[in-house]
Coordinates of C-alpha atoms in Angstrom, one line a residue:
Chain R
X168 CA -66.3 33.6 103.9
X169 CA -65.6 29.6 103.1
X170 CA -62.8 28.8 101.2
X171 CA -63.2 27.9 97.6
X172 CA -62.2 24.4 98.0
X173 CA -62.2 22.3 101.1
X174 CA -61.1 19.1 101.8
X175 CA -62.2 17.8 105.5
X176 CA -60.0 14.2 106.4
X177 CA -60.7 12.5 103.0
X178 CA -59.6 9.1 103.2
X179 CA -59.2 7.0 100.0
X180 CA -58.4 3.3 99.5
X181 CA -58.3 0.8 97.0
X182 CA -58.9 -2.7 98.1
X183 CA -56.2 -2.5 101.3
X184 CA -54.2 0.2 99.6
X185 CA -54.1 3.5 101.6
X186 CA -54.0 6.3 98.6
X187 CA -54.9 9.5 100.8
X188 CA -55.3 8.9 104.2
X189 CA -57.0 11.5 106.1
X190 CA -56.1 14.6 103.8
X191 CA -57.3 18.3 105.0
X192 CA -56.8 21.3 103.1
X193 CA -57.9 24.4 102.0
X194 CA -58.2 26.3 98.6
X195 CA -58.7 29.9 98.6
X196 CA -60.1 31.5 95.6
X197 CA -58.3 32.9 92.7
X198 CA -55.1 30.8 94.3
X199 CA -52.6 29.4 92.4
X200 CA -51.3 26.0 94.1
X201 CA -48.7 23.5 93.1
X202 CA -48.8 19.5 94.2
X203 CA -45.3 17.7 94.0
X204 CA -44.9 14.5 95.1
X205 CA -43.5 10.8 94.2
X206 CA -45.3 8.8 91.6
X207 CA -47.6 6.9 94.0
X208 CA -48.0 9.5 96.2
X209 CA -51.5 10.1 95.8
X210 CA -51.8 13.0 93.3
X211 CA -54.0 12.4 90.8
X212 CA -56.4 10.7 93.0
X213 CA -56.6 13.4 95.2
X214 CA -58.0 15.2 92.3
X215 CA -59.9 12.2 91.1
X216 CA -61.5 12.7 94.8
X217 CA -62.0 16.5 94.6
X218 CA -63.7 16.0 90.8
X219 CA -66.0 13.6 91.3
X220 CA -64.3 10.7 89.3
X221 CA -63.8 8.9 92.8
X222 CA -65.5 8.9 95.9
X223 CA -63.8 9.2 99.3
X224 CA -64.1 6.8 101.4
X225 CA -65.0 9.2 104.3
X226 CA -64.6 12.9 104.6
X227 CA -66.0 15.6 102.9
X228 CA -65.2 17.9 99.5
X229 CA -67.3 21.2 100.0
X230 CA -67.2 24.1 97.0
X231 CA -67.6 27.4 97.9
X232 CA -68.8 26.0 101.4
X233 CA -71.4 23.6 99.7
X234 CA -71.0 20.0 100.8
X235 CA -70.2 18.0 97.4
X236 CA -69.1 15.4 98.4
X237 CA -71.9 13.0 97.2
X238 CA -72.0 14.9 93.6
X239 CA -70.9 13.6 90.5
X240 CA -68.4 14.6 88.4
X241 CA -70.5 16.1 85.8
X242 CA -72.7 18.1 88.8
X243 CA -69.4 19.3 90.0
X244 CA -67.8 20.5 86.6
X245 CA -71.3 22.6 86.3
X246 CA -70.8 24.4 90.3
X247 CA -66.6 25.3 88.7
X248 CA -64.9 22.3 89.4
X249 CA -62.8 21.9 85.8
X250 CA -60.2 18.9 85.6
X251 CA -57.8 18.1 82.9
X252 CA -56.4 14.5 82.5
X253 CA -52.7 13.3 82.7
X254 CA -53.1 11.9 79.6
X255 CA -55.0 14.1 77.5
X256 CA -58.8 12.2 76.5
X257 CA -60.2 14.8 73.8
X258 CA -63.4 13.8 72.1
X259 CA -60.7 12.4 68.8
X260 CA -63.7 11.8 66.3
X261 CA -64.9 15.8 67.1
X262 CA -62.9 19.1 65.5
X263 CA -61.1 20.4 68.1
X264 CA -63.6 23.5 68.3
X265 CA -66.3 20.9 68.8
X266 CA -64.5 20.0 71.8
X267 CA -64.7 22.9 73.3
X268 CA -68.5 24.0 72.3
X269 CA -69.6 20.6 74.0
X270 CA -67.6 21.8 77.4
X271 CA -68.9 25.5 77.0
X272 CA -72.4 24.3 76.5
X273 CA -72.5 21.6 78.9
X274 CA -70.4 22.8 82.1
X275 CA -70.3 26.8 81.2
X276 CA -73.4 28.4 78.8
X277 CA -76.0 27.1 77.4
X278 CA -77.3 29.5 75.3
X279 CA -76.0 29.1 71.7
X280 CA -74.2 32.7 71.3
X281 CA -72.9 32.5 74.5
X282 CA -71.6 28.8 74.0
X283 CA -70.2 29.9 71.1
X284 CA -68.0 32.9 72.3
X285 CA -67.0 30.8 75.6
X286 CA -65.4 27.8 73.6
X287 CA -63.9 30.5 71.0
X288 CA -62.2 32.6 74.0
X289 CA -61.3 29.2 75.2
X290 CA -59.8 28.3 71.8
X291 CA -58.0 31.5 72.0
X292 CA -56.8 31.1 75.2
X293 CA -55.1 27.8 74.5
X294 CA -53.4 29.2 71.3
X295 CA -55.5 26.6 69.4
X296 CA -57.1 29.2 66.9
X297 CA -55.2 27.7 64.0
X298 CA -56.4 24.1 64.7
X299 CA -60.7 24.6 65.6
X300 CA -61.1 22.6 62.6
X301 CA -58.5 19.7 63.2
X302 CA -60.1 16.6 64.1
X303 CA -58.6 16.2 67.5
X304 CA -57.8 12.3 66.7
X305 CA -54.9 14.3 64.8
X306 CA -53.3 16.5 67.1
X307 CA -49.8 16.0 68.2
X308 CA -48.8 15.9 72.0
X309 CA -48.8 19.7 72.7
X310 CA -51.9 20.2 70.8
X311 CA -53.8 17.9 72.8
X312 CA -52.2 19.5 76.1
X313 CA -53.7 22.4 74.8
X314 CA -56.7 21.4 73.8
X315 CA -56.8 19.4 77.3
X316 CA -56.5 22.5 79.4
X317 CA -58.9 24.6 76.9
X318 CA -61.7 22.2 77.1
X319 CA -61.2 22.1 80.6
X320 CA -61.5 26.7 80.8
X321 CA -64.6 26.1 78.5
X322 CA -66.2 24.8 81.5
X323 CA -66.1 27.9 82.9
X324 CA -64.2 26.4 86.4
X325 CA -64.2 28.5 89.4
X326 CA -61.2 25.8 90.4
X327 CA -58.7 24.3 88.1
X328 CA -57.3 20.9 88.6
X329 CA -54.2 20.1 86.4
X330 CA -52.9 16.8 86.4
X331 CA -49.4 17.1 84.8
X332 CA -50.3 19.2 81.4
X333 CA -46.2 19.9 81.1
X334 CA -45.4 16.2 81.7
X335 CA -43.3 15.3 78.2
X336 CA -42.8 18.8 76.8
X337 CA -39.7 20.5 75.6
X338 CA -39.0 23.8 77.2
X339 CA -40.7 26.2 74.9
X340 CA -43.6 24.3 75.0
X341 CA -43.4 24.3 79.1
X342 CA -43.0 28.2 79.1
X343 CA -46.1 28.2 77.1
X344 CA -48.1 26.3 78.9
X345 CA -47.0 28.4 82.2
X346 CA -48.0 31.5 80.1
X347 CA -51.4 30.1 79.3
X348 CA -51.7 29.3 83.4
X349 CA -50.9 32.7 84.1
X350 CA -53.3 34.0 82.1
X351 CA -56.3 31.5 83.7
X352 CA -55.1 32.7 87.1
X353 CA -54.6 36.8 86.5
X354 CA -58.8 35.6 85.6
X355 CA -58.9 34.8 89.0
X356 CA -59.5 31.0 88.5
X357 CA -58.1 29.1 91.5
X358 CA -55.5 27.0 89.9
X359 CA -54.4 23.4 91.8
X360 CA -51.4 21.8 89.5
X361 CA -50.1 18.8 89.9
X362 CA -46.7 18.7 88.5
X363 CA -43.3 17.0 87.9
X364 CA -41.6 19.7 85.8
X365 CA -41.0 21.6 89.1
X366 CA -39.5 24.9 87.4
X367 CA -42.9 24.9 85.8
X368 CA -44.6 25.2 88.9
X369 CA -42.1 27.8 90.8
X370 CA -42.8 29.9 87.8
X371 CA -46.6 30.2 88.6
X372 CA -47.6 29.0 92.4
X373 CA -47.3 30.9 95.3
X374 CA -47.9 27.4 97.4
X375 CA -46.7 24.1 97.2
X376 CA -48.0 20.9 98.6
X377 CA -45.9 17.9 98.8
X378 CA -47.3 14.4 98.6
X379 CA -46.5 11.1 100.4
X380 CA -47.7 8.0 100.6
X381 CA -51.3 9.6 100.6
X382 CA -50.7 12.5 102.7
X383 CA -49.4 16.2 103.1
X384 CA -46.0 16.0 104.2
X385 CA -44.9 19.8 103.2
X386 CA -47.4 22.8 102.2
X387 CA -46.1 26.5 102.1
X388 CA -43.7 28.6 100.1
X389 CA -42.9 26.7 97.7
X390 CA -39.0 27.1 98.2
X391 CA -39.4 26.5 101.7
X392 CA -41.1 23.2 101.5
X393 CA -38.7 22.1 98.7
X394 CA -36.0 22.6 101.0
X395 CA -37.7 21.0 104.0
X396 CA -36.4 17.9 105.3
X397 CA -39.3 16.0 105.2
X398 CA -39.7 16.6 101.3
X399 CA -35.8 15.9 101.0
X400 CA -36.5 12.6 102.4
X401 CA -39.0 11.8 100.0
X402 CA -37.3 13.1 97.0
X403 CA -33.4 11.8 97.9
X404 CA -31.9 11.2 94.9
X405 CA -34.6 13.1 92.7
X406 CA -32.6 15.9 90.4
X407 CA -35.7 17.5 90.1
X408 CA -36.6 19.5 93.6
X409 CA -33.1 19.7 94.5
X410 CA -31.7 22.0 91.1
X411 CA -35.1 23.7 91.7
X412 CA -34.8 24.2 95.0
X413 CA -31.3 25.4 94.6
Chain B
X161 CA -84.6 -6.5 32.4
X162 CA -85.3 -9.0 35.6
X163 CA -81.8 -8.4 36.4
X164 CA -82.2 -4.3 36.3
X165 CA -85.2 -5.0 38.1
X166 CA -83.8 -7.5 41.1
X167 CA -81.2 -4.0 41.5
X168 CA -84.1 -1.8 41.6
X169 CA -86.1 -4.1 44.3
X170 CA -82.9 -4.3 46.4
X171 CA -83.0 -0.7 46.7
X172 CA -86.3 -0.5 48.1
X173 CA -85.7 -2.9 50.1
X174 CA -82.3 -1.6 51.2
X175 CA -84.0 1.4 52.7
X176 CA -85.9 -0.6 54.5
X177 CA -83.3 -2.5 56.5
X178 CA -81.5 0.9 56.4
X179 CA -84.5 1.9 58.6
X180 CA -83.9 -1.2 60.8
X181 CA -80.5 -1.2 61.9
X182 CA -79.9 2.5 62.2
X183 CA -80.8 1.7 65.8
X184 CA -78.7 -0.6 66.2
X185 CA -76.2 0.7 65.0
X186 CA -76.7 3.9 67.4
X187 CA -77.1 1.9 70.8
X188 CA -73.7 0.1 69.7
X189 CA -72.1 3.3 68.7
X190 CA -73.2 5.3 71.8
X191 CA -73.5 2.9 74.6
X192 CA -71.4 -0.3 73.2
X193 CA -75.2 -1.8 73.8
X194 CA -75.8 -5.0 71.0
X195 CA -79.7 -4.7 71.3
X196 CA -80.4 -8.4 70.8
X197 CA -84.6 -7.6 71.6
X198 CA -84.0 -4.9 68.7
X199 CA -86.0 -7.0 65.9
X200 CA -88.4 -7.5 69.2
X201 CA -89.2 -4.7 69.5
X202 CA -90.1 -3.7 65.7
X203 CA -92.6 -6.5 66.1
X204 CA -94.0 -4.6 69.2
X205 CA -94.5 -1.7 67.1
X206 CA -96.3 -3.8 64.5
X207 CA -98.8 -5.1 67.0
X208 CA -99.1 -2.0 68.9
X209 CA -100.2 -0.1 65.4
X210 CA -103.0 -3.5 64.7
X211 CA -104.4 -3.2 68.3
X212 CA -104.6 0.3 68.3
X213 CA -106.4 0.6 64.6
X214 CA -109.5 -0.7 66.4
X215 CA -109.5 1.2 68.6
X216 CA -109.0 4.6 67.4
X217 CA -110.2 3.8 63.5
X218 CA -107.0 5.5 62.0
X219 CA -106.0 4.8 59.1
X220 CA -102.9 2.2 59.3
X221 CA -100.8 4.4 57.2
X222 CA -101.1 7.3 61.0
X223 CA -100.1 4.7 62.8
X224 CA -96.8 6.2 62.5
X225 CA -98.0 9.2 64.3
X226 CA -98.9 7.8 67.3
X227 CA -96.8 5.3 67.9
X228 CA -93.1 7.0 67.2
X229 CA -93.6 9.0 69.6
X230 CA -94.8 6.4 72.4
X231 CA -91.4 4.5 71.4
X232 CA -89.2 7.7 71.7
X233 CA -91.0 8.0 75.3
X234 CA -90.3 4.3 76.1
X235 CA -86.9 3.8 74.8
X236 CA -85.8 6.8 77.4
X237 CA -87.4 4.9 79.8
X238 CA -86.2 1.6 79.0
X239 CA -82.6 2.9 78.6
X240 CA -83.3 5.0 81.9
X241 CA -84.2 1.5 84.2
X242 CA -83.5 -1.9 82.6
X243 CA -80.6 -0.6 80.2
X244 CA -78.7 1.7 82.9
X245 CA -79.0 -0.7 86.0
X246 CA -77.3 -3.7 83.8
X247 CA -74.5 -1.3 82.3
X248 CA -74.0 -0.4 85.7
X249 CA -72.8 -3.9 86.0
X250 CA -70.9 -4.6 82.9
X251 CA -71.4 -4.9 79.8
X252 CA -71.8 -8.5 79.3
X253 CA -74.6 -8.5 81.1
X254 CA -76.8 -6.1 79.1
X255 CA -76.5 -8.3 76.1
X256 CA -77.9 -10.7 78.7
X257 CA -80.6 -8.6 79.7
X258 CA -81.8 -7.8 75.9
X259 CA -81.3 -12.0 75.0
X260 CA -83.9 -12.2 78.1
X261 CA -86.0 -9.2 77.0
X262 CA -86.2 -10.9 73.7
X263 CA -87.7 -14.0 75.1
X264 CA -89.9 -11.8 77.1
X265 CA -91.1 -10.3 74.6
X266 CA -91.8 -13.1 72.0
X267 CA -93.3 -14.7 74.7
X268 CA -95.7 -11.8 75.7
X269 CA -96.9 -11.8 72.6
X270 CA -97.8 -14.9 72.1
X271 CA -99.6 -15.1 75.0
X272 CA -101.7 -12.0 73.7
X273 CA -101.8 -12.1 69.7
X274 CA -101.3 -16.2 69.7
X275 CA -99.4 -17.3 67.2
X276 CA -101.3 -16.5 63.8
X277 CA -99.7 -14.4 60.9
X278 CA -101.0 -10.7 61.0
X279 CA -100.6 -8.0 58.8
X280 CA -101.0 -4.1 58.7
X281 CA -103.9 -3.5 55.9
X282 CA -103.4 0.0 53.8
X283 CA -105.5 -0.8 51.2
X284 CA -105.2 -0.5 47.6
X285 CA -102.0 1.9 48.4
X286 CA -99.2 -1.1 49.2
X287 CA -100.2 -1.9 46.0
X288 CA -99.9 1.0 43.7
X289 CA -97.1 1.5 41.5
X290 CA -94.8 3.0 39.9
X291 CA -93.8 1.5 36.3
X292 CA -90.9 2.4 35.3
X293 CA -91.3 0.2 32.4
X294 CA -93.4 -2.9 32.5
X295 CA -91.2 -4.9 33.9
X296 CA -89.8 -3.0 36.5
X297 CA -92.7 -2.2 38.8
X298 CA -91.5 -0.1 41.9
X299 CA -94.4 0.2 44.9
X300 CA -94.7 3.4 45.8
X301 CA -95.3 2.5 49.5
X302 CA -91.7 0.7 49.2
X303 CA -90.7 4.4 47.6
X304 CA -92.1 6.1 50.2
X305 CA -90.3 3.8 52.7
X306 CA -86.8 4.7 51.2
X307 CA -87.6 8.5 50.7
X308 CA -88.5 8.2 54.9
X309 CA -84.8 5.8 55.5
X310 CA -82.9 8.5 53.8
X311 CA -84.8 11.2 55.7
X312 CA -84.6 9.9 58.8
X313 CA -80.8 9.1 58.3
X314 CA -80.6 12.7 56.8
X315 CA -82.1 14.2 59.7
X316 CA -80.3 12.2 62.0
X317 CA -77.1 12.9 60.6
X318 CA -77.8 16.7 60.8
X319 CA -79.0 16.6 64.5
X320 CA -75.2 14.9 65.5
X321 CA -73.4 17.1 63.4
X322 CA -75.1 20.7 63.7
X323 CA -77.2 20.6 67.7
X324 CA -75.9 21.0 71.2
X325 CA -77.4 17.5 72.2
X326 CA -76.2 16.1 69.2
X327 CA -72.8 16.7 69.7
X328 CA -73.5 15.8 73.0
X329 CA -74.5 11.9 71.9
X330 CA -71.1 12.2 70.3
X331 CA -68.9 13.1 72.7
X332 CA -70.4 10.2 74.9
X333 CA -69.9 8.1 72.9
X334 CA -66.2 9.2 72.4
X335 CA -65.3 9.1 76.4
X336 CA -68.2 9.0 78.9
X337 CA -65.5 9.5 81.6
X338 CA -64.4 12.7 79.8
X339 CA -67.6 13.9 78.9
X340 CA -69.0 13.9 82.4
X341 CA -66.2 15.9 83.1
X342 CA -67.4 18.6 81.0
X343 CA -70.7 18.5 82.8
X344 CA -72.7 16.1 80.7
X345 CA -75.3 13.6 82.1
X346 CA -74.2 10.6 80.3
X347 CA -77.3 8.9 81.6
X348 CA -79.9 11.4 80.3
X349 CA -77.7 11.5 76.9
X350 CA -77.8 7.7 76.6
X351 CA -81.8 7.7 77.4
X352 CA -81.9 10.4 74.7
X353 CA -80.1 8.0 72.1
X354 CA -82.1 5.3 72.9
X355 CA -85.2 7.6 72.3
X356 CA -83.5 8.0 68.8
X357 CA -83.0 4.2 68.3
X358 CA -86.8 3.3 69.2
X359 CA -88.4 5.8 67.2
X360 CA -86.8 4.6 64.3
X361 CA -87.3 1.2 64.9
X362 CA -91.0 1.5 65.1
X363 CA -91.1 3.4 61.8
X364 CA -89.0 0.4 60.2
X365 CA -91.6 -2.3 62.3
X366 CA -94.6 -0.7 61.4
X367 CA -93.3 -0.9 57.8
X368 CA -92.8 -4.1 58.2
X369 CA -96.1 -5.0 59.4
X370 CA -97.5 -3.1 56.4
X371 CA -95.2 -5.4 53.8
X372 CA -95.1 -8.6 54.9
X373 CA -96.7 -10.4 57.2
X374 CA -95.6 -11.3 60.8
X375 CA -96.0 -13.6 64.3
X376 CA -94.6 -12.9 67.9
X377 CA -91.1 -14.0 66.4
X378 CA -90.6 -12.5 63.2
X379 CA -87.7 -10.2 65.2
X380 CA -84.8 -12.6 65.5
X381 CA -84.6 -12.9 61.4
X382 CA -85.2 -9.2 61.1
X383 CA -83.0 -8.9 64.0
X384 CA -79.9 -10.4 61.9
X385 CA -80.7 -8.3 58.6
X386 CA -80.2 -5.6 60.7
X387 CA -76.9 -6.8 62.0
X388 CA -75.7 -7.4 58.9
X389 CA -76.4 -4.1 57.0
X390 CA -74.6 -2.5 60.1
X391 CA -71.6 -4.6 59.5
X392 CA -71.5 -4.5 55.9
X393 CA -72.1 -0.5 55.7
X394 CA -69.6 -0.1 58.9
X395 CA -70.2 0.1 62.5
X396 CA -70.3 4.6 63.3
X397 CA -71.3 5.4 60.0
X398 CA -74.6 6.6 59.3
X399 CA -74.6 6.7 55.5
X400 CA -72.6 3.6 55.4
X401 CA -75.8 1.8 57.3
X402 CA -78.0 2.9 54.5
X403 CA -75.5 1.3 52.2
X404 CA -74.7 -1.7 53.6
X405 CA -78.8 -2.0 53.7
X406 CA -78.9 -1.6 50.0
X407 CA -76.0 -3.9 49.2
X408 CA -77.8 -6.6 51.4
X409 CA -81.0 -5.9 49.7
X410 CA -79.8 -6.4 45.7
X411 CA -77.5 -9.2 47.3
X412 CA -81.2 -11.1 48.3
X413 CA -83.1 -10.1 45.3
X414 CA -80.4 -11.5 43.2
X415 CA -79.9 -14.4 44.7
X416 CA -83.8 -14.6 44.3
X417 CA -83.3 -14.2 41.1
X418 CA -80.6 -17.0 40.5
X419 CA -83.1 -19.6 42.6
X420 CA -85.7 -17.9 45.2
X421 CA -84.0 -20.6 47.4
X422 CA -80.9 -18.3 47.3
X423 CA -82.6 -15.0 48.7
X424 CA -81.1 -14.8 52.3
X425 CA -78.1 -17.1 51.5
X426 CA -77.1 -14.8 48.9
X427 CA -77.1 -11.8 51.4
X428 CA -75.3 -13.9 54.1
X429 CA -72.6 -14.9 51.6
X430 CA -71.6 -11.0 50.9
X431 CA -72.1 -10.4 54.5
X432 CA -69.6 -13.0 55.1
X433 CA -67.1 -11.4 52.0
X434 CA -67.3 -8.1 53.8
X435 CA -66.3 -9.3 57.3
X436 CA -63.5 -11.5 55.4
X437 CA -62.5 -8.3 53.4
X438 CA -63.1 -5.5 54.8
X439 CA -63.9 -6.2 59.0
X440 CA -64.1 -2.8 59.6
X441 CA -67.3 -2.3 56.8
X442 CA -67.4 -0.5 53.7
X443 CA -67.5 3.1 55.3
X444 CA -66.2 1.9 58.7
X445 CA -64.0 4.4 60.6
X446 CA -60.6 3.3 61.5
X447 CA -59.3 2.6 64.4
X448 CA -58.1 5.5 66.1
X449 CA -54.5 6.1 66.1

């Protein structure tokens, strides 16, 4: 069977800056995959590649063995790609359950019932029950994290790209954001995170990918790439991966 | 009495630009698109409504019938080709684009209507009215007219707040980027908003055609009433269009009142108070924090 998620030699650039050069990896379903990496290293346009946002310069994205490489980002959110945002972009003038019905309907169900019950398990899921009727213009940071990652489950994603949703939270908020991960992947929703807080990640991946200067210098165990010299290299000086790795 | 009845008037006539600029007000909202052929294109539906009475011997008062929908259709499609390929670009250029669909336009129909005043006959029923007392008259077309603004805002506001695709419009117009990523079509939403947007400027240029008279360019002044009842009422807000209409409205018939000289200056000086006062509009949202 194809892999969930397939990246074949993507290349990215913007103007004469390299940001992935020649990338290759798989994602197999229901997997649960951390991306580390230097600020710069690529990260988030990697995902901005596999989304739809951006299009590679050459290579191919294929989804469940489809070619989708040429799709947009709104034709790949509908086949199960979901994506949250560094920095959280909910619809602010809408009610935070509004949010979530426009995903469910528009990416997950469209029948009304169904759309309904989607963006409410969705709500739920996110811990967000409290808030549906917030406007999210006046959620705080964690809210909005929340409401970041819900949206994106409301979608329904086979595959789900995080782009930092523990970046800037204290620690109770990071274990409840791992909890909420969990949760999506014990679904058996591939989950790709991209990540700074790296004890967040060891708490939930089983593989780890570390980014350079736009390509994979480390993917495996996640202890064992932390600990590889290549990653040391990259991250000499950075606290972070060596008290994880530790 | 006069002055009770210049209030009255502006009403009526409030809804009218109400009717007008709600379009406007929704391309800007949704798309960041300032329709400068917007007044244009109400002429179009004034014309389109006199060639087609001949032709099909309805009554001018169903003209409405057949040509809302033809705009719904070809506001899609204009959004869909012209609209689309220029945003594409930037936006800059699409207020380009509708400047040179403006000329277009006036020019067209020149060329085809010439240059002589027309008007929309409905008979004895423009004429009819209502008398409140004797010196406040109130046309019952011009009642009808409001009743239809406030319906068609009603409606409007309902399909944004209560339907899937309504919501939809919304979010789009919140963060494209973000909404795609939740698997809308920005581009089929933004054809469906400029269905909205036509429709409802036909209703407001047919009405037109009915009240006063009009030539190839009547748009560009109707074009600025419309642009002012948005900014007074508050760019976003739906209701706030229909009041920034009204205020506009009693600001010209008292002005008329004053000297008859003073209609539209009267209506441009309390367009200019509100963008010296409040920039934002009467019922404009603030910025987001």
């Amino acid at each position: 069977m194809a892999p969930l998620l397939e990246l074949n030699h993507v290349t990215k650039r913007f103007g004469q800056v390299v940001v992935a050069r020649d990338v290759s990896f798989t994602i197999e379903d229901g997997a649960a995959v951390g991306i580390v990496g230097p600020n710069g290293a690529g990260k988030t346009t990697l995902f901005g590649v596999m989304s739809g946002d951006l299009r590679a310069d050459s290579g191919q994205v294929r989804l469940a063995g489809r070619d989708v490489t040429r799709l947009d980002a709104a034709e790949r959110t509908r086949l199960g790609i979901g994506r949250t945002y560094q920095v959280p972009r909910p619809f602010s003038g809408m009610t935070v359950f509004e949010n979530l019905l426009v995903a469910a309907q528009q990416g997950g169900e469209r029948r009304g019932a169904a759309s309904h019950s989607l963006a409410a398990s969705a709500l739920e899921r996110a811990r967000l029950s409290e808030r549906a009727n917030l406007r999210a213009g006046q959620l705080g940071l964690l809210d909005r994290k929340r409401l970041e990652l819900a949206r994106a489950l409301a979608t329904r994603p086979r595959v789900l790209l995080l782009d930092e949703v523990a970046g800037g939270l204290t620690e109770p908020e990071v274990r409840e954001v791992v909890g909420i991960v969990r949760e999506t992947l014990a679904e058996g929703v591939a989950v790709v995170w991209i990540e700074h807080v790296v004890r967040a990640l060891l708490a939930s991946v089983e593989r780890l990918m570390c980014l350079a200067d736009g390509a994979v210098i480390g993917d495996g165990e996640p202890r064992e790439v932390l600990s590889s010299a290549a990653v040391r290299e990259v991250y000499l000086g950075s606290e972070a991966a060596f008290e994880a790795a530790s | 009495m006069t002055w009770l009845n210049a209030i009255v008037q502006g009403i009526l006539t409030g809804g009218f630009y109400a009717l007008f600029a709600v379009g406007l007000s929704i391309l800007f909202g949704v798309m960041g698109v300032i329709n400068l052929a917007h007044g244009d294109l109400a002429v179009i539906a004034a014309y389109v409504a006199l060639a087609m009475i001949p032709v099909t011997h309805l009554p001018a008062v169903l003209a409405f019938v057949v040509v809302v929908p033809m705009f719904a259709v070809g506001g899609y499609i204009l959004q869909r080709t012209l609209l689309q390929a220029s945003l594409d670009r930037d936006p800059f250029t699409t207020l380009l684009v509708t400047f040179g669909l403006s000329v277009v336009i006036e020019n067209v129909l020149l060329e085809v209507f010439t240059s002589n005043t027309q008007s929309l006959n409905i008979g004895s029923l423009l004429f009819d009215t209502l008398n409140l007392t004797p010196q406040i008259p109130v046309s019952y077309f011009s009642l009808v007219m409001l009743a239809v603004a406030v319906g068609v805002l009603g409606a409007l506001q309902l399909f944004l707040s209560r339907t899937g695709t309504g919501r939809m419009i919304r979010a789009v117009a919140d963060d494209r980027e973000a909404a795609q990523l939740v698997g809308a079509n920005y581009r089929h939403i933004f054809g469906i908003a400029a269905a909205i947007a036509l429709a409802t400027v036909s209703i407001a240029g047919i009405a037109y055609g009915i009240l006063s008279g009009f030539t190839p360019t009547a748009g560009t002044a109707n074009l600025l009433f419309a642009f002012e009842a948005v900014v007074i009422g508050g760019i976003g807000s739906l209701w706030g269009t229909l009041v920034g209409g009204i205020v506009l409205g009693i600001a010209q018939e008292i002005g008329a009142q004053i000297n008859p000289a003073y209609q539209v200056l009267a209506g441009h000086l309390v367009f200019l108070a509100v963008l010296a006062l409040r920039p934002r509009g009467l019922f404009g949202l603030r910025a987001a924090t």
